Coordinates of C-alpha atoms in Angstrom, one line a residue:
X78 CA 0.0 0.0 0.0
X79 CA 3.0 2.2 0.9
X80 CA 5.8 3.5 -0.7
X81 CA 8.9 3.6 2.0
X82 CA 11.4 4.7 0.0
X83 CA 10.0 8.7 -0.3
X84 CA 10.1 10.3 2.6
X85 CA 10.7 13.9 1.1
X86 CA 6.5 14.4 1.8
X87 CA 4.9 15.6 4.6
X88 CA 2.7 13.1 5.2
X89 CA 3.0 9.3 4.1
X90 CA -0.9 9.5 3.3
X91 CA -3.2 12.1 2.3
X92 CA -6.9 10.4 3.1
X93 CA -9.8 11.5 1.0
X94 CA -12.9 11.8 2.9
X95 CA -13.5 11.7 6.6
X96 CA -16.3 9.3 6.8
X97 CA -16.2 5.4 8.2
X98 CA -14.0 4.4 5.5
X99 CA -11.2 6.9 5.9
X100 CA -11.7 7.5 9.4
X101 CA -10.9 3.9 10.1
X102 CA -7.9 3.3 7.6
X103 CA -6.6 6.7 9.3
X104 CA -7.0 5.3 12.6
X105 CA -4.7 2.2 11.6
X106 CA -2.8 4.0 9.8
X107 CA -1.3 6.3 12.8
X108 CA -1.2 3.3 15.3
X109 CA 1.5 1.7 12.5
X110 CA 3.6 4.8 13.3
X111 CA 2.3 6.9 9.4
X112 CA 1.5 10.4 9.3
X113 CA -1.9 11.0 8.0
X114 CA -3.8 14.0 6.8
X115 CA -7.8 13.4 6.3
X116 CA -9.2 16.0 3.9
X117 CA -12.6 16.2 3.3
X118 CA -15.2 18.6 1.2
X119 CA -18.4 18.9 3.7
X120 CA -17.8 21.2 6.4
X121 CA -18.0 18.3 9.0
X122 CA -16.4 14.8 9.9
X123 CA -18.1 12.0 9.9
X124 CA -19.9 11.6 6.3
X125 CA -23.3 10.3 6.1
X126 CA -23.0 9.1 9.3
X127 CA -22.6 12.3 11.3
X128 CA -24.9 13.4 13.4
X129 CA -26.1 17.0 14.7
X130 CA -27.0 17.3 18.3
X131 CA -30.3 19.9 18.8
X132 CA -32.6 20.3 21.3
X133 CA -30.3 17.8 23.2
X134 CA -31.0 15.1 20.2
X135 CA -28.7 13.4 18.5
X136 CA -29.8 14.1 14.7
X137 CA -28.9 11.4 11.7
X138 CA -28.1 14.5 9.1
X139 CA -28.6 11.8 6.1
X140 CA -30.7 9.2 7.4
X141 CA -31.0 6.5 10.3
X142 CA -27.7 4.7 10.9
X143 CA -28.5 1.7 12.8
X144 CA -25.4 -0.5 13.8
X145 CA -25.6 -4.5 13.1
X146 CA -23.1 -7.3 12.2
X147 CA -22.5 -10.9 12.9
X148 CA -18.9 -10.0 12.5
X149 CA -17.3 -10.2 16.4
X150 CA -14.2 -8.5 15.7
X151 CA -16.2 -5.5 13.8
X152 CA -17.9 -5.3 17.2
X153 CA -15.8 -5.4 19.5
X154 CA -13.6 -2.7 17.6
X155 CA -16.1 -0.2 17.7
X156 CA -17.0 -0.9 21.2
X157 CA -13.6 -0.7 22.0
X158 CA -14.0 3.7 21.2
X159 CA -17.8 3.8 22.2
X160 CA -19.9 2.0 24.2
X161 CA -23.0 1.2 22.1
X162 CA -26.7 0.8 23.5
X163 CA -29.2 -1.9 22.9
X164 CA -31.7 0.1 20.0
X165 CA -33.3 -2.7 17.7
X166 CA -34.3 -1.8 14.6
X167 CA -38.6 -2.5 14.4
X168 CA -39.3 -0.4 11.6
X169 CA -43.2 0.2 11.1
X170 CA -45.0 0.8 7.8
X171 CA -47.7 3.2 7.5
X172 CA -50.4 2.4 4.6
X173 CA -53.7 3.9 4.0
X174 CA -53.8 5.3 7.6
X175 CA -52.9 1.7 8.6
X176 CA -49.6 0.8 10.4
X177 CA -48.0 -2.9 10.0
X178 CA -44.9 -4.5 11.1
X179 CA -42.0 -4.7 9.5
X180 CA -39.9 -7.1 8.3
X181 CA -42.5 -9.5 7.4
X182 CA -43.6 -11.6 9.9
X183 CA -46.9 -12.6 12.4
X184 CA -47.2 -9.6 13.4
X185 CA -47.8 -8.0 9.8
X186 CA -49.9 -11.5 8.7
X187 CA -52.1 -10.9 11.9
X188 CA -52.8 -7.3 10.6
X189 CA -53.4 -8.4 6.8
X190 CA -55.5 -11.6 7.2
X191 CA -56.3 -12.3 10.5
X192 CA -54.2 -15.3 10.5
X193 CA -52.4 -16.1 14.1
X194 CA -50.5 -19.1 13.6
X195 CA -47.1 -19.9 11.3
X196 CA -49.0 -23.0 9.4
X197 CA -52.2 -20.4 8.8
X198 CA -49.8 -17.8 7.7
X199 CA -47.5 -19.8 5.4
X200 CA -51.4 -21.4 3.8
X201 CA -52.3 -18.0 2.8
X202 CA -49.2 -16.9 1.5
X203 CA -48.8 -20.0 -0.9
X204 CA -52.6 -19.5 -1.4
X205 CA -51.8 -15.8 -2.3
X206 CA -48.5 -17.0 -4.8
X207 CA -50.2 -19.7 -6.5
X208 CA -52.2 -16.9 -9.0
X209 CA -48.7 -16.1 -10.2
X210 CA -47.2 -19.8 -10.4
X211 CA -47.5 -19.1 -14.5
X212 CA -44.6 -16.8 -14.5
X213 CA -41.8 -19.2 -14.5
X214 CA -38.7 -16.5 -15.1
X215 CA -40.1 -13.2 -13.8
X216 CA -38.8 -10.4 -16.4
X217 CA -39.1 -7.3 -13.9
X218 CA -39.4 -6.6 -10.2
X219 CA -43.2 -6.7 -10.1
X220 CA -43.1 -10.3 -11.2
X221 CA -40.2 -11.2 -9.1
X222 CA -42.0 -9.4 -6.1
X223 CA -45.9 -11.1 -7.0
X224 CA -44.2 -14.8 -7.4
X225 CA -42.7 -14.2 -4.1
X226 CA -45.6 -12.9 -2.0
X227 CA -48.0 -12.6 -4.0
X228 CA -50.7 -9.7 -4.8
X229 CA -51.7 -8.2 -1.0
X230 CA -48.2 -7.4 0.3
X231 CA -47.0 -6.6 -2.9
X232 CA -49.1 -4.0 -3.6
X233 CA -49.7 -2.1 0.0
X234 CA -46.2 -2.5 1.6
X235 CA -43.8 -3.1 -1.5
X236 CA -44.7 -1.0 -4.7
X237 CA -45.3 2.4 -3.6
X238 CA -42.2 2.4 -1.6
X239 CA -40.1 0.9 -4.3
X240 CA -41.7 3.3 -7.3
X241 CA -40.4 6.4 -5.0
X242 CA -37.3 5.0 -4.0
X243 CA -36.3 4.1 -7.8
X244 CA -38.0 6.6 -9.7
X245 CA -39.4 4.4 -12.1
X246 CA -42.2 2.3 -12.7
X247 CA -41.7 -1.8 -10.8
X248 CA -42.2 -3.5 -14.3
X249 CA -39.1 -1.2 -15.5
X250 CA -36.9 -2.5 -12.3
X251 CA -34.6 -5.4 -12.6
X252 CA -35.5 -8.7 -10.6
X253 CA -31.9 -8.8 -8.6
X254 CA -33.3 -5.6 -6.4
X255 CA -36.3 -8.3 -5.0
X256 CA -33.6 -12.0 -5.0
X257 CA -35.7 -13.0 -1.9
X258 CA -38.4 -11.4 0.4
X259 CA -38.1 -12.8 4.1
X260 CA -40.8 -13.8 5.9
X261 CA -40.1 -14.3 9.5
X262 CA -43.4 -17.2 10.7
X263 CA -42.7 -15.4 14.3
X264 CA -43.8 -12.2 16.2
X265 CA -40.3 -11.1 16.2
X266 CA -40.3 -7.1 14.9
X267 CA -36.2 -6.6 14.9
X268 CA -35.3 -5.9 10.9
X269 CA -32.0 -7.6 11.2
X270 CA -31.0 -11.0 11.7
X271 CA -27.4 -10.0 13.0
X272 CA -26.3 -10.9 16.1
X273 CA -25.4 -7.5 17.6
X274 CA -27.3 -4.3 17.1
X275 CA -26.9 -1.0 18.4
X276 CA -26.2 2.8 18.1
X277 CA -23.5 4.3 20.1
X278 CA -24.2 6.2 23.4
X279 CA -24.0 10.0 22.7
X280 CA -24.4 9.8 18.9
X281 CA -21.8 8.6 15.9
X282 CA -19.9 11.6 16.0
X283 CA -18.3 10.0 19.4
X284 CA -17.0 7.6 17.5
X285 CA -15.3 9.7 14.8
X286 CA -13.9 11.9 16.8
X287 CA -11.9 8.8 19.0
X288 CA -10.7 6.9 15.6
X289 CA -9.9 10.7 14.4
X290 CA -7.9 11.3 17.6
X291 CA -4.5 13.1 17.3
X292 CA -4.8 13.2 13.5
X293 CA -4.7 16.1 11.2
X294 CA -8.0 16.6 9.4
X295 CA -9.0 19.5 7.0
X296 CA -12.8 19.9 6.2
X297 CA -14.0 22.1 3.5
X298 CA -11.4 21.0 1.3
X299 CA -11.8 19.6 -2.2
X300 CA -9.9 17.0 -3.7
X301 CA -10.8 17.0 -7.3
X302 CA -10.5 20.9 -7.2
X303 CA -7.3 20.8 -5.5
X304 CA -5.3 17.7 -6.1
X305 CA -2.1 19.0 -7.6
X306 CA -1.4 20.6 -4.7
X307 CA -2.6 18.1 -2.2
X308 CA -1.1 15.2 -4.1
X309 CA 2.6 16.6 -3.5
X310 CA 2.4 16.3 -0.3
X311 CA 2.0 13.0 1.0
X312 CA 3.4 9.4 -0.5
X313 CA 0.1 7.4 -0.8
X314 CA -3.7 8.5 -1.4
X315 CA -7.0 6.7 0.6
X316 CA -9.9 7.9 -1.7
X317 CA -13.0 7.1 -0.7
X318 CA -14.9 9.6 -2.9
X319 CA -17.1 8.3 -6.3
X320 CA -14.3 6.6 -8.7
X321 CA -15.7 8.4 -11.9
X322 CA -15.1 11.9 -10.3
X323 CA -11.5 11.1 -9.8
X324 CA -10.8 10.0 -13.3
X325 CA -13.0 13.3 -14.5
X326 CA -15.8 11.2 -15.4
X327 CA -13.4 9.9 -18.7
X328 CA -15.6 7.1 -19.3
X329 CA -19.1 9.0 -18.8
X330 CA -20.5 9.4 -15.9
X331 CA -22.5 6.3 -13.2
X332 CA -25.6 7.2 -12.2
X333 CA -26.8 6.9 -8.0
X334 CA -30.2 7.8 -6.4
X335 CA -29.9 11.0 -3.9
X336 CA -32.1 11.9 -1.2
X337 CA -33.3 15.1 0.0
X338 CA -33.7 15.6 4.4
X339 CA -36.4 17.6 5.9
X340 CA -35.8 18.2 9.5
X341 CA -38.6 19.8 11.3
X342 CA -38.3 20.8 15.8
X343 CA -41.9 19.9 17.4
X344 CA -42.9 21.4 20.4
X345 CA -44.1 17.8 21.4
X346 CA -42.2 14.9 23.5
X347 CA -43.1 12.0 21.2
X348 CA -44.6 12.3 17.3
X349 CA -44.5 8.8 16.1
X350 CA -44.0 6.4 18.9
X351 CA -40.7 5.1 16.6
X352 CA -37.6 5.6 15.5
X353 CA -38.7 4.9 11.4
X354 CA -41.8 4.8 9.5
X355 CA -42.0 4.1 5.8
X356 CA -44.7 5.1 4.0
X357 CA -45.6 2.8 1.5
X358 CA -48.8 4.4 -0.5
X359 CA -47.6 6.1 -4.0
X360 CA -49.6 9.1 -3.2
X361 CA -46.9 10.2 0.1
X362 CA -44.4 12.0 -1.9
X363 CA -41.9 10.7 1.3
X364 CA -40.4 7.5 2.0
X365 CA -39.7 7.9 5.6
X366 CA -40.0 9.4 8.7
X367 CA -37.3 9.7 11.2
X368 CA -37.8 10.5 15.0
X369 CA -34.1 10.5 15.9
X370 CA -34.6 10.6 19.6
X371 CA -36.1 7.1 19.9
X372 CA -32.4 5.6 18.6
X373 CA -31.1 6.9 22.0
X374 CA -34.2 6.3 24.3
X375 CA -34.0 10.1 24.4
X376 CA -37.0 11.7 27.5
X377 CA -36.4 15.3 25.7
X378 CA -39.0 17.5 25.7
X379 CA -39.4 18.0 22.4
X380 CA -38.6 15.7 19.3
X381 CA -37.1 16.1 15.9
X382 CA -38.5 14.8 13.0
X383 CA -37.0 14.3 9.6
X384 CA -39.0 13.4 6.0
X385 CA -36.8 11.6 3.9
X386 CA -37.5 12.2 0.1
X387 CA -36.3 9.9 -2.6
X388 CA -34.5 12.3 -5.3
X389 CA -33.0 12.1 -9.0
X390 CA -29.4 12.5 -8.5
X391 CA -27.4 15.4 -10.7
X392 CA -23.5 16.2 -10.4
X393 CA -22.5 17.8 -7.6
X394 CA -25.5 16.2 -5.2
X395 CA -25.1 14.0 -2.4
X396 CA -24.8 10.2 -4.3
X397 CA -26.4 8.0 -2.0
X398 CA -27.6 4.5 -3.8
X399 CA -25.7 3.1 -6.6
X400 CA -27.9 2.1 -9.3
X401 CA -26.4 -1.3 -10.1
X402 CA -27.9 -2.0 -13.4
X403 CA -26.1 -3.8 -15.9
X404 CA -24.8 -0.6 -17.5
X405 CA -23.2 1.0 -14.7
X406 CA -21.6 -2.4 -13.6
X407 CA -19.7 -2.3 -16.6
X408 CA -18.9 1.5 -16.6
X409 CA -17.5 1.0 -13.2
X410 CA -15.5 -2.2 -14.3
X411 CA -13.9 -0.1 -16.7
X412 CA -13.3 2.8 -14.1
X413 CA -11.7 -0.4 -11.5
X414 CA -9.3 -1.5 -14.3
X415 CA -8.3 2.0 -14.1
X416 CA -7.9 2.1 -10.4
X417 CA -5.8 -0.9 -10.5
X418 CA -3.0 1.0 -12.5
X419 CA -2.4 3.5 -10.1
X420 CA 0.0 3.0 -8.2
X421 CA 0.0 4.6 -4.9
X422 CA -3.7 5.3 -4.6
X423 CA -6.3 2.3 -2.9
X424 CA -10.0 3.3 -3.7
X425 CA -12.4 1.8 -0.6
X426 CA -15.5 2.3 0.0
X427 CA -19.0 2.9 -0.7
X428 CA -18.8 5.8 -3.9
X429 CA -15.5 4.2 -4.9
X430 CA -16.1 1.3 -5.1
X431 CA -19.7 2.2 -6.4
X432 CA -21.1 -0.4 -4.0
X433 CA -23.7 0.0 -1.3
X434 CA -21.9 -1.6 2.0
X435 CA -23.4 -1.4 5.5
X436 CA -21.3 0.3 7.8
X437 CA -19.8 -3.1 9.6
X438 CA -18.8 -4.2 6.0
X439 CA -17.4 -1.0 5.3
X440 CA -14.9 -1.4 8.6
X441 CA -14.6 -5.2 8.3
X442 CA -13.0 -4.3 4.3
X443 CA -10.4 -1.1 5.7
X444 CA -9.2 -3.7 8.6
X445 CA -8.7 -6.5 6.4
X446 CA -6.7 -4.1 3.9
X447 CA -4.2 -3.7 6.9
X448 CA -4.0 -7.3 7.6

């Protein structure tokens, strides 16, 4: 990763955004003994995972951050900066003025047909797919989704939400977005299966701030713009930002799905009884809504609420979702093969590696890089 035999720079390695990514490889990087500098263009640390504190709440700035892995190591190294709490993720979702349980399980069965056991739940469902046992190799997301389910949770809890989310129509979406749908045949309302599950105590920016300990970090500060300079003074690069933008978009550009945050201060100690609610109907021009003080168990007495608007993505906006369509798989094949030629820079992470990686994932790939 590093070239040894320069030392004329001031730094052995100039790191390219100050979110999860470069905050942990920086981390690593100064406990081997390297001098790091962490540049990044937002006027904050922490990426899409920092959080504001107002009103004594902890605010997700770009949308709920929940913590999970399977992957002990992952949590015990987070753990080891700050301590996390025990928040499960029991989304709800809110259709027609109705509100049912998400992921899909008794619970949401119960709600939609009255059905109270597993064997009464699993005889409706295959009741409910055998309409759409004609479609043999679905063509689109809407048959994927109606050969899974079948027509009643496909059409309150899955299109709507999908349509906004995508912009475009579910017949016009590929089938690898909807591989599986998992129903859970118990009253169990935590969305991940992962053994551990949490958010830290006081907020994410806790933990940016102890893996950013003791290193030099400039925010405001654009790499594209600037790299001439910045490149001449350190050995190695750690870019984390989109891999197209760094080779000036040469091959044409990938396209992501951007979202647009409405925050909103309520006089009120408690709006929505949860942390997340989708919004399912087509009609809600939202996706979400977030009440940030219920990931922290927070007995403020007001609340903060954020809508959460799916959004075209243009240059120059936040790039949240890679669209991995077969197109922009290939364009960002090309863009790797690039990548690989250069010699002292490692692209990692979510926009360059034009992948969408939960945050455990994200650390897991930056600590195995150092082994």
């Amino acid at each position: 990763v590093h070239n040894p035999n320069s030392m004329s720079k001031e730094y052995d390695y100039l790191i390219v955004g100050a979110g999860l990514s470069g905050s942990v490889f920086a981390h690593e990087a100064k406990k081997r003994g390297y001098r790091c500098l962490v540049i990044d263009k937002r006027p904050h640390f922490g990426g899409n995972v920092y959080c504001e504190q107002i009103a004594g709440i902890n605010v997700h700035q770009y949308g709920p951050h929940i913590f999970h892995t399977d992957n002990k190591e992952v949590w015990d190294y987070v753990n080891s900066f700050v301590e996390f709490n025990r928040f499960t993720n029991s989304p709800l979702a809110c259709v027609n003025g109705r509100m049912y349980n998400l992921p899909f399980n008794l619970n949401t069965f119960y709600r939609l047909w009255g059905v109270r056991t597993p064997s009464e739940a699993k005889d409706k469902i295959e009741e409910q797919r055998k309409r759409f046992a004609h479609i043999s190799s679905p063509s689109n997301l809407e048959e994927q989704a109606l050969k899974l389910c079948g027509e009643d949770i496909y059409q309150l809890l899955i299109k709507g939400y999908t349509e906004k989310q995508w912009g475009r129509k579910c017949t016009e979406l590929p089938t690898s977005i909807i591989k599986r749908l998992p129903f859970r045949f118990t009253f169990d309302n935590n969305y991940f299966n992962d053994r551990y599950q949490g958010v830290p105590i006081g907020g994410y920016n806790k933990l940016i701030s102890k893996l950013l300990d003791g290193i030099e970090v400039r925010l405001g500060v654009d790499y594209i713009r600037d790299r001439t300079e910045l490149n001449q003074i350190a050995d190695s690069i750690f870019y984390t930002g989109c891999i197209d933008e760094y080779f000036d978009h040469s091959l044409g550009y990938l396209e992501y799905r951007s979202l647009r945050f409405e925050h909103t201060l309520l006089e009120i100690d408690n709006y929505q009884g949860n942390a997340v609610v989708n919004f399912t109907d087509r009609s809600v021009p939202y996706t979400r809504v977030i009440e940030h003080k219920h990931f922290e168990f927070g007995k403020q007495p007001n609340t903060i609420i954020t809508h959460e608007y799916p959004n075209a993505y243009k240059h120059g906006e936040e790039p949240y979702y890679p669209i991995n369509n077969q197109r922009n798989n290939e364009l960002y094949e090309k863009y790797k093969s690039l990548a690989n030629q250069q010699s002292n820079v490692v692209f990692c992470g979510r926009l360059a590696e034009y992948k969408y990686y939960d945050m455990d994932d994200v650390i897991e790939n930056v600590l195995n890089l150092w082994k």
